[in-house]
């Protein structure tokens, strides 16, 4: 019963966190949001209300009325809109940091422009369409002394850090295989979703596979050495005309070679088809690490605040032993770090982002090399499936930036 009450309280508070009082000792970091994106409320607006040093000050949308409605709904002071709205927001001297939740294919252009305008950037995953674009964005951030972070929010949560700590402790021995899955049932993504648009950087591997690949790289503390195999199913809308040429992966699977003869497999799916044409699947969000001396099976590594479980099985002469851990706080995971059990991954991420901007040491970070390598291996997997990388941006940055 107490577990059920704890679950309800945690989820309720996570989705509707208490507003914090502004910190008297620190000037608030003012955010501007590019696009009235669906993810913005959960990934930034709600966590920012609970962070004493942040204010979401402005939003820009291509349509000013849409921006105004979004601003009114979420209590955002300043509105930009129309064809010049995004750039006007970047030029607003009141703004310190930009949240970029644009379609993947626009990440590079608008992050480069934001950095050129002197703003720190919290950039949605995946960082761009190519590793080269990713490298350029981080180089510009470094040159300008600005913070740029790929918003791999799950990495800031204590649960996945606990899984990594168990692996790194060596208690389970060397890693033999990691499998990571992120797949949602058919029907959640509409056919016109940005994720199904090749020109905008769509595809299951871009959208969800980026997590599974990152999780494999993070937990193994390594990069793949090669892509052993990769396959995809293409997205074809039910109402597609006969002339429709599918070009985006609805799902991708891949197997990877890791150092020390280990292997990994990933699976991502934007819409798992119904079984027998009528039975929907359940969401699949899981990472399993098989080691020489046991296994860790983590359910829900992407949104662990809502619910997760970490099942650790150790091999032994008299049969294995299994324990289940739940790690909603750093204290529960025997680690150092701030936070409440109801903090969403995004709130932990915001804490780290603000710490970095303010010159404090964040609890953890997603490094430039990480983001570039993840994008590189996404491209390698796409090359192996035959689909190839998403289109490189046509934006040419100004040399004076
Ligand atoms: N961290 C996380 O958990 C999640 C991250 N994401 C990432 O966030 C990004 C946005 O995803 P999501 O919020 O679901 O997407 P949405 O489609 O809701 O938002 C994308 C925004 O991009 C703007 N936009 C600008 N140009 C275009 C264009 N040509 N076509 C379509 N939209 C355009 C729109 O802004 P405008 O209002 O100006 O029209 C729109 O609001 C993606 O990179 C995705 O990978 C998504 C979901 C979860
Ligand atoms: O967390 C997520 O889950 C659903 C995805 O489509 C989304 O883009 C991703 O970030």
Tab-separated table of C-alpha atoms and ligand atoms in Angstrom:
chain	number	residue	atom	x	y	z
A	1	UNK	CA	0.000	0.000	0.000
A	2	UNK	CA	2.774	2.430	0.983
A	3	UNK	CA	4.467	1.666	-2.342
A	4	UNK	CA	1.298	2.607	-4.219
A	5	UNK	CA	0.902	5.816	-2.218
A	6	UNK	CA	4.603	6.600	-2.772
A	7	UNK	CA	4.169	6.032	-6.509
A	8	UNK	CA	1.114	8.284	-6.739
A	9	UNK	CA	2.746	11.056	-4.692
A	10	UNK	CA	5.991	10.860	-6.686
A	11	UNK	CA	4.305	10.929	-10.080
A	12	UNK	CA	1.873	13.670	-9.079
A	13	UNK	CA	4.648	15.897	-7.729
A	14	UNK	CA	6.921	15.096	-10.673
A	15	UNK	CA	4.281	16.254	-13.145
A	16	UNK	CA	3.227	19.247	-11.075
A	17	UNK	CA	6.246	20.288	-9.020
A	18	UNK	CA	6.082	23.006	-6.373
A	19	UNK	CA	7.243	26.453	-7.510
A	20	UNK	CA	10.479	27.510	-5.859
A	21	UNK	CA	11.260	30.955	-4.478
A	22	UNK	CA	13.867	32.850	-6.537
A	23	UNK	CA	17.331	32.584	-5.027
A	24	UNK	CA	18.282	35.883	-3.299
A	25	UNK	CA	22.003	35.252	-3.936
A	26	UNK	CA	21.998	34.553	-7.641
A	27	UNK	CA	20.797	36.337	-10.770
A	28	UNK	CA	18.266	34.057	-12.518
A	29	UNK	CA	19.256	32.408	-15.756
A	30	UNK	CA	16.725	33.573	-18.339
A	31	UNK	CA	15.735	31.016	-20.967
A	32	UNK	CA	14.211	31.544	-24.382
A	33	UNK	CA	12.542	28.636	-26.188
A	34	UNK	CA	12.779	28.171	-29.952
A	35	UNK	CA	9.411	26.793	-31.054
A	36	UNK	CA	6.247	26.020	-29.123
A	37	UNK	CA	7.344	22.397	-29.053
A	38	UNK	CA	5.355	19.631	-27.369
A	39	UNK	CA	8.318	18.596	-25.239
A	40	UNK	CA	9.104	22.073	-23.853
A	41	UNK	CA	6.662	22.051	-20.894
A	42	UNK	CA	7.909	18.785	-19.436
A	43	UNK	CA	11.585	19.172	-20.349
A	44	UNK	CA	12.121	22.798	-19.381
A	45	UNK	CA	9.118	24.865	-18.273
A	46	UNK	CA	8.049	22.646	-15.408
A	47	UNK	CA	11.583	21.941	-14.072
A	48	UNK	CA	12.473	25.636	-14.376
A	49	UNK	CA	9.532	26.627	-12.139
A	50	UNK	CA	11.084	24.475	-9.456
A	51	UNK	CA	14.648	25.728	-9.941
A	52	UNK	CA	15.380	28.833	-7.834
A	53	UNK	CA	17.818	30.229	-10.389
A	54	UNK	CA	15.896	29.899	-13.664
A	55	UNK	CA	13.132	31.745	-15.444
A	56	UNK	CA	11.595	30.798	-18.772
A	57	UNK	CA	11.334	34.319	-20.083
A	58	UNK	CA	10.539	34.072	-23.813
A	59	UNK	CA	9.173	31.802	-26.504
A	60	UNK	CA	9.251	32.148	-30.284
A	61	UNK	CA	7.043	30.305	-32.745
A	62	UNK	CA	6.727	30.568	-36.489
A	63	UNK	CA	3.188	31.733	-35.935
A	64	UNK	CA	2.999	34.587	-33.432
A	65	UNK	CA	-0.523	33.693	-32.270
A	66	UNK	CA	0.696	30.188	-31.481
A	67	UNK	CA	3.619	31.628	-29.516
A	68	UNK	CA	1.258	33.972	-27.647
A	69	UNK	CA	-1.123	31.144	-26.741
A	70	UNK	CA	1.799	29.016	-25.541
A	71	UNK	CA	3.205	31.929	-23.506
A	72	UNK	CA	-0.176	32.592	-21.899
A	73	UNK	CA	-0.664	28.944	-21.013
A	74	UNK	CA	2.747	28.635	-19.368
A	75	UNK	CA	3.149	32.132	-17.907
A	76	UNK	CA	5.971	33.213	-20.225
A	77	UNK	CA	6.585	36.960	-20.345
A	78	UNK	CA	7.938	37.620	-23.830
A	79	UNK	CA	6.628	36.440	-27.195
A	80	UNK	CA	8.293	36.403	-30.592
A	81	UNK	CA	6.726	35.165	-33.794
A	82	UNK	CA	6.574	35.230	-37.540
A	83	UNK	CA	9.383	34.576	-39.998
A	84	UNK	CA	11.951	36.549	-37.985
A	85	UNK	CA	10.723	35.433	-34.558
A	86	UNK	CA	13.402	32.849	-33.817
A	87	UNK	CA	16.233	35.272	-34.652
A	88	UNK	CA	14.587	38.110	-32.688
A	89	UNK	CA	14.469	35.840	-29.654
A	90	UNK	CA	18.170	35.051	-30.079
A	91	UNK	CA	18.912	38.780	-30.315
A	92	UNK	CA	17.064	39.596	-27.079
A	93	UNK	CA	19.770	40.800	-24.673
A	94	UNK	CA	17.692	39.749	-21.661
A	95	UNK	CA	18.093	36.078	-22.595
A	96	UNK	CA	21.046	34.056	-21.274
A	97	UNK	CA	20.231	30.561	-22.513
A	98	UNK	CA	18.298	28.977	-25.346
A	99	UNK	CA	16.354	25.734	-25.245
A	100	UNK	CA	16.380	24.226	-28.731
A	101	UNK	CA	13.602	21.627	-29.208
A	102	UNK	CA	13.275	22.164	-32.947
A	103	UNK	CA	13.106	19.195	-35.338
A	104	UNK	CA	16.483	17.438	-35.474
A	105	UNK	CA	17.268	18.762	-38.944
A	106	UNK	CA	17.085	22.336	-37.612
A	107	UNK	CA	19.187	21.759	-34.486
A	108	UNK	CA	22.480	22.650	-36.172
A	109	UNK	CA	21.330	25.897	-37.802
A	110	UNK	CA	19.601	27.317	-34.747
A	111	UNK	CA	22.220	26.186	-32.252
A	112	UNK	CA	24.946	27.786	-34.365
A	113	UNK	CA	22.867	30.984	-34.533
A	114	UNK	CA	22.172	30.890	-30.786
A	115	UNK	CA	25.855	30.444	-29.969
A	116	UNK	CA	26.769	33.210	-32.423
A	117	UNK	CA	24.333	35.435	-30.503
A	118	UNK	CA	26.252	34.640	-27.304
A	119	UNK	CA	23.703	32.332	-25.685
A	120	UNK	CA	24.244	29.095	-23.809
A	121	UNK	CA	22.262	26.244	-25.373
A	122	UNK	CA	20.339	23.305	-23.979
A	123	UNK	CA	19.941	21.295	-27.162
A	124	UNK	CA	17.481	18.452	-27.664
A	125	UNK	CA	18.714	15.020	-28.674
A	126	UNK	CA	20.002	13.978	-31.142
A	127	UNK	CA	22.239	17.035	-31.477
A	128	UNK	CA	22.136	17.306	-35.270
A	129	UNK	CA	21.894	15.197	-38.407
A	130	UNK	CA	25.620	14.427	-38.562
A	131	UNK	CA	28.661	14.032	-36.321
A	132	UNK	CA	30.453	16.759	-38.253
A	133	UNK	CA	27.692	19.274	-37.503
A	134	UNK	CA	27.805	18.188	-33.873
A	135	UNK	CA	31.556	18.778	-33.735
A	136	UNK	CA	31.137	22.254	-35.246
A	137	UNK	CA	28.519	23.268	-32.693
A	138	UNK	CA	30.697	22.216	-29.772
A	139	UNK	CA	33.737	23.933	-31.267
A	140	UNK	CA	31.811	27.184	-31.602
A	141	UNK	CA	30.549	26.861	-28.021
A	142	UNK	CA	34.123	26.368	-26.821
A	143	UNK	CA	35.392	29.288	-28.879
A	144	UNK	CA	32.715	31.556	-27.416
A	145	UNK	CA	33.076	30.225	-23.857
A	146	UNK	CA	29.441	29.098	-23.808
A	147	UNK	CA	27.752	26.013	-22.381
A	148	UNK	CA	26.260	23.576	-24.886
A	149	UNK	CA	24.584	20.412	-23.663
A	150	UNK	CA	22.855	17.637	-25.565
A	151	UNK	CA	19.739	17.033	-23.496
A	152	UNK	CA	20.318	13.367	-22.683
A	153	UNK	CA	18.259	13.873	-19.539
A	154	UNK	CA	18.236	10.209	-18.427
A	155	UNK	CA	21.990	10.371	-17.767
A	156	UNK	CA	21.412	12.887	-14.946
A	157	UNK	CA	19.093	10.581	-12.999
A	158	UNK	CA	20.548	8.541	-10.122
A	159	UNK	CA	18.979	5.265	-11.364
A	160	UNK	CA	21.065	4.895	-14.511
A	161	UNK	CA	24.115	6.178	-12.627
A	162	UNK	CA	23.571	3.428	-10.059
A	163	UNK	CA	23.485	0.814	-12.831
A	164	UNK	CA	26.761	2.159	-14.160
A	165	UNK	CA	28.280	2.216	-10.663
A	166	UNK	CA	27.423	-1.466	-10.172
A	167	UNK	CA	29.040	-2.342	-13.499
A	168	UNK	CA	32.079	-0.169	-12.802
A	169	UNK	CA	32.517	-1.716	-9.342
A	170	UNK	CA	33.506	-4.959	-11.097
A	171	UNK	CA	31.240	-7.014	-8.795
A	172	UNK	CA	29.613	-8.660	-11.791
A	173	UNK	CA	32.818	-9.080	-13.781
A	174	UNK	CA	33.434	-8.017	-17.358
A	175	UNK	CA	30.585	-7.061	-19.665
A	176	UNK	CA	29.686	-9.684	-22.263
A	177	UNK	CA	26.602	-8.162	-23.850
A	178	UNK	CA	24.373	-5.100	-23.490
A	179	UNK	CA	20.945	-4.857	-25.012
A	180	UNK	CA	18.978	-1.626	-25.015
A	181	UNK	CA	15.435	-1.163	-26.257
A	182	UNK	CA	13.166	1.841	-26.636
A	183	UNK	CA	9.994	1.121	-28.528
A	184	UNK	CA	6.478	2.526	-28.401
A	185	UNK	CA	3.225	1.010	-29.625
A	186	UNK	CA	1.751	2.055	-32.939
A	187	UNK	CA	-0.637	4.992	-32.703
A	188	UNK	CA	1.292	7.297	-30.369
A	189	UNK	CA	3.113	9.092	-33.209
A	190	UNK	CA	0.846	10.580	-35.859
A	191	UNK	CA	1.853	10.072	-39.474
A	192	UNK	CA	2.720	13.763	-39.879
A	193	UNK	CA	5.026	13.740	-36.827
A	194	UNK	CA	8.448	15.332	-37.325
A	195	UNK	CA	9.918	11.899	-36.488
A	196	UNK	CA	8.602	10.543	-39.808
A	197	UNK	CA	10.028	13.406	-41.857
A	198	UNK	CA	13.375	12.610	-43.470
A	199	UNK	CA	14.096	16.237	-44.423
A	200	UNK	CA	13.646	17.261	-40.769
A	201	UNK	CA	16.014	14.579	-39.501
A	202	UNK	CA	13.382	11.970	-38.700
A	203	UNK	CA	13.720	8.249	-38.138
A	204	UNK	CA	13.466	5.811	-35.240
A	205	UNK	CA	17.225	5.576	-34.865
A	206	UNK	CA	17.545	9.359	-34.658
A	207	UNK	CA	14.663	9.792	-32.230
A	208	UNK	CA	14.807	6.739	-29.976
A	209	UNK	CA	17.826	4.812	-31.148
A	210	UNK	CA	19.995	7.692	-29.987
A	211	UNK	CA	19.058	6.781	-26.391
A	212	UNK	CA	19.693	3.065	-26.828
A	213	UNK	CA	23.054	3.686	-28.458
A	214	UNK	CA	24.029	6.249	-25.837
A	215	UNK	CA	22.985	3.876	-23.071
A	216	UNK	CA	25.187	1.123	-24.521
A	217	UNK	CA	28.125	3.515	-24.835
A	218	UNK	CA	27.551	4.968	-21.367
A	219	UNK	CA	27.197	1.679	-19.502
A	220	UNK	CA	30.151	0.098	-21.298
A	221	UNK	CA	32.289	3.268	-21.003
A	222	UNK	CA	33.290	2.620	-24.600
A	223	UNK	CA	32.452	3.183	-28.221
A	224	UNK	CA	31.515	0.365	-30.570
A	225	UNK	CA	34.357	-0.970	-32.682
A	226	UNK	CA	32.046	-1.870	-35.561
A	227	UNK	CA	28.439	-2.318	-36.621
A	228	UNK	CA	27.991	-6.061	-37.079
A	229	UNK	CA	24.493	-5.901	-38.516
A	230	UNK	CA	21.657	-3.426	-38.878
A	231	UNK	CA	18.116	-3.658	-40.200
A	232	UNK	CA	15.112	-1.424	-40.427
A	233	UNK	CA	11.412	-1.334	-41.212
A	234	UNK	CA	10.339	1.694	-43.183
A	235	UNK	CA	7.492	3.957	-42.190
A	236	UNK	CA	4.580	3.794	-44.620
A	237	UNK	CA	1.461	5.714	-43.626
A	238	UNK	CA	-1.779	3.739	-43.852
A	239	UNK	CA	-3.185	6.310	-46.271
A	240	UNK	CA	-0.052	6.504	-48.467
A	241	UNK	CA	-0.557	7.206	-52.161
A	242	UNK	CA	0.874	4.614	-54.564
A	243	UNK	CA	3.584	7.134	-55.499
A	244	UNK	CA	4.756	7.383	-51.824
A	245	UNK	CA	8.397	6.444	-51.433
A	246	UNK	CA	9.215	5.522	-47.830
A	247	UNK	CA	12.512	6.994	-46.657
A	248	UNK	CA	12.356	6.949	-42.857
A	249	UNK	CA	12.935	4.038	-40.497
A	250	UNK	CA	9.909	3.312	-38.308
A	251	UNK	CA	12.128	0.855	-36.485
A	252	UNK	CA	15.783	-0.097	-36.477
A	253	UNK	CA	17.714	-2.953	-34.905
A	254	UNK	CA	21.483	-3.261	-34.820
A	255	UNK	CA	24.197	-5.387	-33.320
A	256	UNK	CA	27.496	-3.804	-32.403
A	257	UNK	CA	30.939	-5.060	-31.511
A	258	UNK	CA	32.357	-3.534	-28.318
A	259	UNK	CA	35.946	-3.676	-27.080
A	260	UNK	CA	37.152	-6.828	-25.251
A	261	UNK	CA	34.993	-9.194	-27.316
A	262	UNK	CA	31.777	-7.807	-25.859
A	263	UNK	CA	28.748	-7.161	-28.042
A	264	UNK	CA	25.623	-5.037	-27.908
A	265	UNK	CA	22.234	-4.938	-29.535
A	266	UNK	CA	19.767	-2.116	-29.841
A	267	UNK	CA	16.174	-1.896	-30.901
A	268	UNK	CA	14.074	1.211	-31.424
A	269	UNK	CA	10.578	1.535	-32.804
A	270	UNK	CA	8.323	4.561	-33.251
A	271	UNK	CA	5.246	2.369	-33.601
A	272	UNK	CA	5.315	-1.363	-32.869
A	273	UNK	CA	2.642	-2.893	-35.122
A	274	UNK	CA	-0.364	-4.528	-33.474
A	275	UNK	CA	-0.143	-8.274	-32.988
A	276	UNK	CA	-2.669	-10.117	-35.150
A	277	UNK	CA	-3.529	-6.694	-36.547
A	278	UNK	CA	-5.517	-5.689	-33.426
A	279	UNK	CA	-3.543	-6.238	-30.188
A	280	UNK	CA	-1.385	-3.245	-29.189
A	281	UNK	CA	1.990	-3.835	-27.616
A	282	UNK	CA	3.204	-2.243	-24.382
A	283	UNK	CA	6.056	0.317	-24.399
A	284	UNK	CA	9.462	-1.360	-24.226
A	285	UNK	CA	12.104	0.635	-22.357
A	286	UNK	CA	14.822	-1.632	-21.056
A	287	UNK	CA	18.559	-2.082	-20.738
A	288	UNK	CA	20.068	-5.466	-19.875
A	289	UNK	CA	23.767	-5.836	-19.147
A	290	UNK	CA	25.047	-9.402	-19.117
A	291	UNK	CA	28.375	-9.793	-17.375
A	292	UNK	CA	30.626	-12.760	-16.678
A	293	UNK	CA	29.392	-12.946	-13.083
A	294	UNK	CA	25.777	-11.879	-13.393
A	295	UNK	CA	23.282	-9.547	-15.006
A	296	UNK	CA	21.588	-6.189	-14.484
A	297	UNK	CA	18.178	-5.681	-15.976
A	298	UNK	CA	16.896	-2.117	-15.785
A	299	UNK	CA	13.304	-1.452	-16.685
A	300	UNK	CA	12.547	2.130	-17.801
A	301	UNK	CA	15.946	3.748	-18.069
A	302	UNK	CA	14.486	6.755	-19.957
A	303	UNK	CA	11.781	7.960	-17.545
A	304	UNK	CA	12.815	6.353	-14.233
A	305	UNK	CA	11.064	8.875	-11.966
A	306	UNK	CA	7.666	7.505	-12.905
A	307	UNK	CA	8.702	3.953	-12.132
A	308	UNK	CA	11.752	1.793	-12.682
A	309	UNK	CA	13.375	-1.354	-11.407
A	310	UNK	CA	16.990	-2.474	-11.362
A	311	UNK	CA	17.203	-6.250	-11.047
A	312	UNK	CA	20.689	-7.470	-10.195
A	313	UNK	CA	21.384	-11.187	-10.483
A	314	UNK	CA	24.687	-12.664	-9.393
A	315	UNK	CA	25.833	-16.129	-10.404
A	316	UNK	CA	26.978	-18.390	-7.589
A	317	UNK	CA	28.015	-21.965	-6.863
A	318	UNK	CA	24.731	-22.570	-4.993
A	319	UNK	CA	22.548	-20.872	-7.546
A	320	UNK	CA	22.226	-17.193	-8.286
A	321	UNK	CA	21.029	-14.430	-6.021
A	322	UNK	CA	18.683	-11.684	-7.180
A	323	UNK	CA	17.981	-8.303	-5.644
A	324	UNK	CA	15.859	-5.439	-6.918
A	325	UNK	CA	16.880	-1.829	-6.386
A	326	UNK	CA	14.869	1.350	-6.835
A	327	UNK	CA	17.021	4.445	-6.979
A	328	UNK	CA	15.009	7.659	-7.023
A	329	UNK	CA	17.627	9.703	-5.171
A	330	UNK	CA	21.410	9.750	-5.087
A	331	UNK	CA	21.260	8.755	-1.415
A	332	UNK	CA	19.292	5.590	-2.322
A	333	UNK	CA	22.006	4.756	-4.831
A	334	UNK	CA	24.811	5.456	-2.309
A	335	UNK	CA	26.005	8.373	-4.438
A	336	UNK	CA	26.533	12.082	-3.962
A	337	UNK	CA	24.112	14.530	-5.527
A	338	UNK	CA	21.154	16.835	-4.972
A	339	UNK	CA	17.531	16.059	-5.720
A	340	UNK	CA	14.194	14.734	-4.589
A	341	UNK	CA	12.615	11.366	-5.391
A	342	UNK	CA	10.043	13.176	-7.540
A	343	UNK	CA	12.600	15.053	-9.635
A	344	UNK	CA	12.169	14.127	-13.268
A	345	UNK	CA	15.267	13.418	-15.327
A	346	UNK	CA	14.779	16.899	-16.812
A	347	UNK	CA	14.971	18.529	-13.379
A	348	UNK	CA	18.253	16.749	-12.619
A	349	UNK	CA	19.491	17.848	-16.043
A	350	UNK	CA	18.510	21.472	-15.439
A	351	UNK	CA	20.354	21.450	-12.122
A	352	UNK	CA	23.533	20.382	-13.926
A	353	UNK	CA	23.065	22.854	-16.787
A	354	UNK	CA	22.616	25.801	-14.415
A	355	UNK	CA	25.566	24.662	-12.299
A	356	UNK	CA	27.756	24.607	-15.396
A	357	UNK	CA	26.621	28.045	-16.595
A	358	UNK	CA	27.154	29.478	-13.111
A	359	UNK	CA	30.683	28.065	-12.977
A	360	UNK	CA	29.859	25.372	-10.421
A	361	UNK	CA	30.710	21.699	-10.928
A	362	UNK	CA	27.690	19.735	-12.153
A	363	UNK	CA	26.949	16.331	-10.607
A	364	UNK	CA	27.553	14.796	-14.046
A	365	UNK	CA	27.782	15.932	-17.662
A	366	UNK	CA	27.345	14.730	-21.218
A	367	UNK	CA	30.640	15.676	-22.788
A	368	UNK	CA	31.246	17.016	-26.273
A	369	UNK	CA	33.093	13.810	-27.263
A	370	UNK	CA	30.104	11.780	-26.138
A	371	UNK	CA	27.657	13.691	-28.298
A	372	UNK	CA	29.944	13.570	-31.327
A	373	UNK	CA	30.618	9.837	-30.924
A	374	UNK	CA	26.945	9.021	-30.482
A	375	UNK	CA	26.106	10.903	-33.673
A	376	UNK	CA	28.992	9.210	-35.473
A	377	UNK	CA	27.681	5.745	-34.579
A	378	UNK	CA	24.121	6.691	-35.512
A	379	UNK	CA	25.495	7.513	-38.946
A	380	UNK	CA	27.438	4.248	-39.062
A	381	UNK	CA	24.300	2.246	-38.252
A	382	UNK	CA	22.326	4.131	-40.905
A	383	UNK	CA	25.116	3.410	-43.381
A	384	UNK	CA	24.860	-0.298	-42.542
A	385	UNK	CA	21.060	-0.359	-42.966
A	386	UNK	CA	21.528	1.311	-46.361
A	387	UNK	CA	19.357	4.313	-45.485
A	388	UNK	CA	22.287	6.650	-44.999
A	389	UNK	CA	22.602	9.723	-42.772
A	390	UNK	CA	19.879	12.325	-42.573
A	391	UNK	CA	20.493	15.329	-44.852
A	392	UNK	CA	23.267	17.666	-43.833
A	393	UNK	CA	22.007	21.172	-43.031
A	394	UNK	CA	22.275	23.750	-45.811
A	395	UNK	CA	22.983	26.464	-43.261
A	396	UNK	CA	26.398	28.065	-43.668
A	397	UNK	CA	27.611	29.725	-40.475
A	398	UNK	CA	29.124	33.160	-40.682
A	399	UNK	CA	32.919	33.101	-40.382
A	400	UNK	CA	32.785	35.986	-37.905
A	401	UNK	CA	30.693	34.036	-35.387
B	1	LIG	N1	14.167	14.968	-24.204
B	1	LIG	C1	13.050	14.338	-24.472
B	1	LIG	O1	12.530	13.588	-23.659
B	1	LIG	C2	12.408	14.561	-25.764
B	1	LIG	C3	13.067	15.190	-26.765
B	1	LIG	N2	12.458	15.456	-27.934
B	1	LIG	C4	13.217	16.151	-28.961
B	1	LIG	O2	12.697	17.477	-29.029
B	1	LIG	C5	12.595	17.909	-30.365
B	1	LIG	C6	11.166	18.304	-30.640
B	1	LIG	O3	10.283	17.245	-30.424
B	1	LIG	P1	8.725	17.512	-30.141
B	1	LIG	O4	8.557	18.527	-29.094
B	1	LIG	O5	8.102	16.210	-29.925
B	1	LIG	O6	8.291	18.090	-31.548
B	1	LIG	P2	7.199	19.175	-31.944
B	1	LIG	O7	6.820	18.868	-33.352
B	1	LIG	O8	6.116	19.280	-30.932
B	1	LIG	O9	8.015	20.530	-31.860
B	1	LIG	C7	8.920	20.925	-32.809
B	1	LIG	C8	8.863	22.442	-32.950
B	1	LIG	O10	9.701	22.776	-34.034
B	1	LIG	C9	9.198	23.924	-34.678
B	1	LIG	N3	9.457	23.870	-36.105
B	1	LIG	C10	10.238	24.745	-36.785
B	1	LIG	N4	10.296	24.429	-38.067
B	1	LIG	C11	9.527	23.352	-38.221
B	1	LIG	C12	9.161	22.574	-39.353
B	1	LIG	N5	9.622	22.858	-40.582
B	1	LIG	N6	8.340	21.540	-39.161
B	1	LIG	C13	7.878	21.236	-37.941
B	1	LIG	N7	8.189	21.931	-36.828
B	1	LIG	C14	8.994	22.984	-36.975
B	1	LIG	C15	7.731	24.031	-34.324
B	1	LIG	O11	7.701	25.278	-33.710
B	1	LIG	P3	6.688	26.459	-33.964
B	1	LIG	O12	5.991	26.440	-32.675
B	1	LIG	O13	7.590	27.597	-34.226
B	1	LIG	O14	5.785	26.139	-35.125
B	1	LIG	C16	7.470	22.953	-33.280
B	1	LIG	O15	6.874	23.501	-32.138
B	1	LIG	C17	13.172	16.784	-31.200
B	1	LIG	O16	14.518	17.041	-31.425
B	1	LIG	C18	13.022	15.559	-30.326
B	1	LIG	O17	14.023	14.585	-30.588
B	1	LIG	C19	11.161	15.134	-28.134
B	1	LIG	C20	10.434	14.498	-27.168
B	1	LIG	C21	11.030	14.068	-25.936
B	2	LIG	O1	11.941	10.366	-24.569
B	2	LIG	C1	11.488	10.205	-25.689
B	2	LIG	O2	10.482	9.309	-25.915
B	2	LIG	C2	9.639	9.467	-27.018
B	2	LIG	C3	10.401	9.986	-28.191
B	2	LIG	O3	9.675	10.044	-29.358
B	2	LIG	C4	11.064	11.232	-27.832
B	2	LIG	O4	11.557	11.974	-28.908
B	2	LIG	C5	12.094	10.869	-26.851
B	2	LIG	O5	12.973	11.890	-26.543
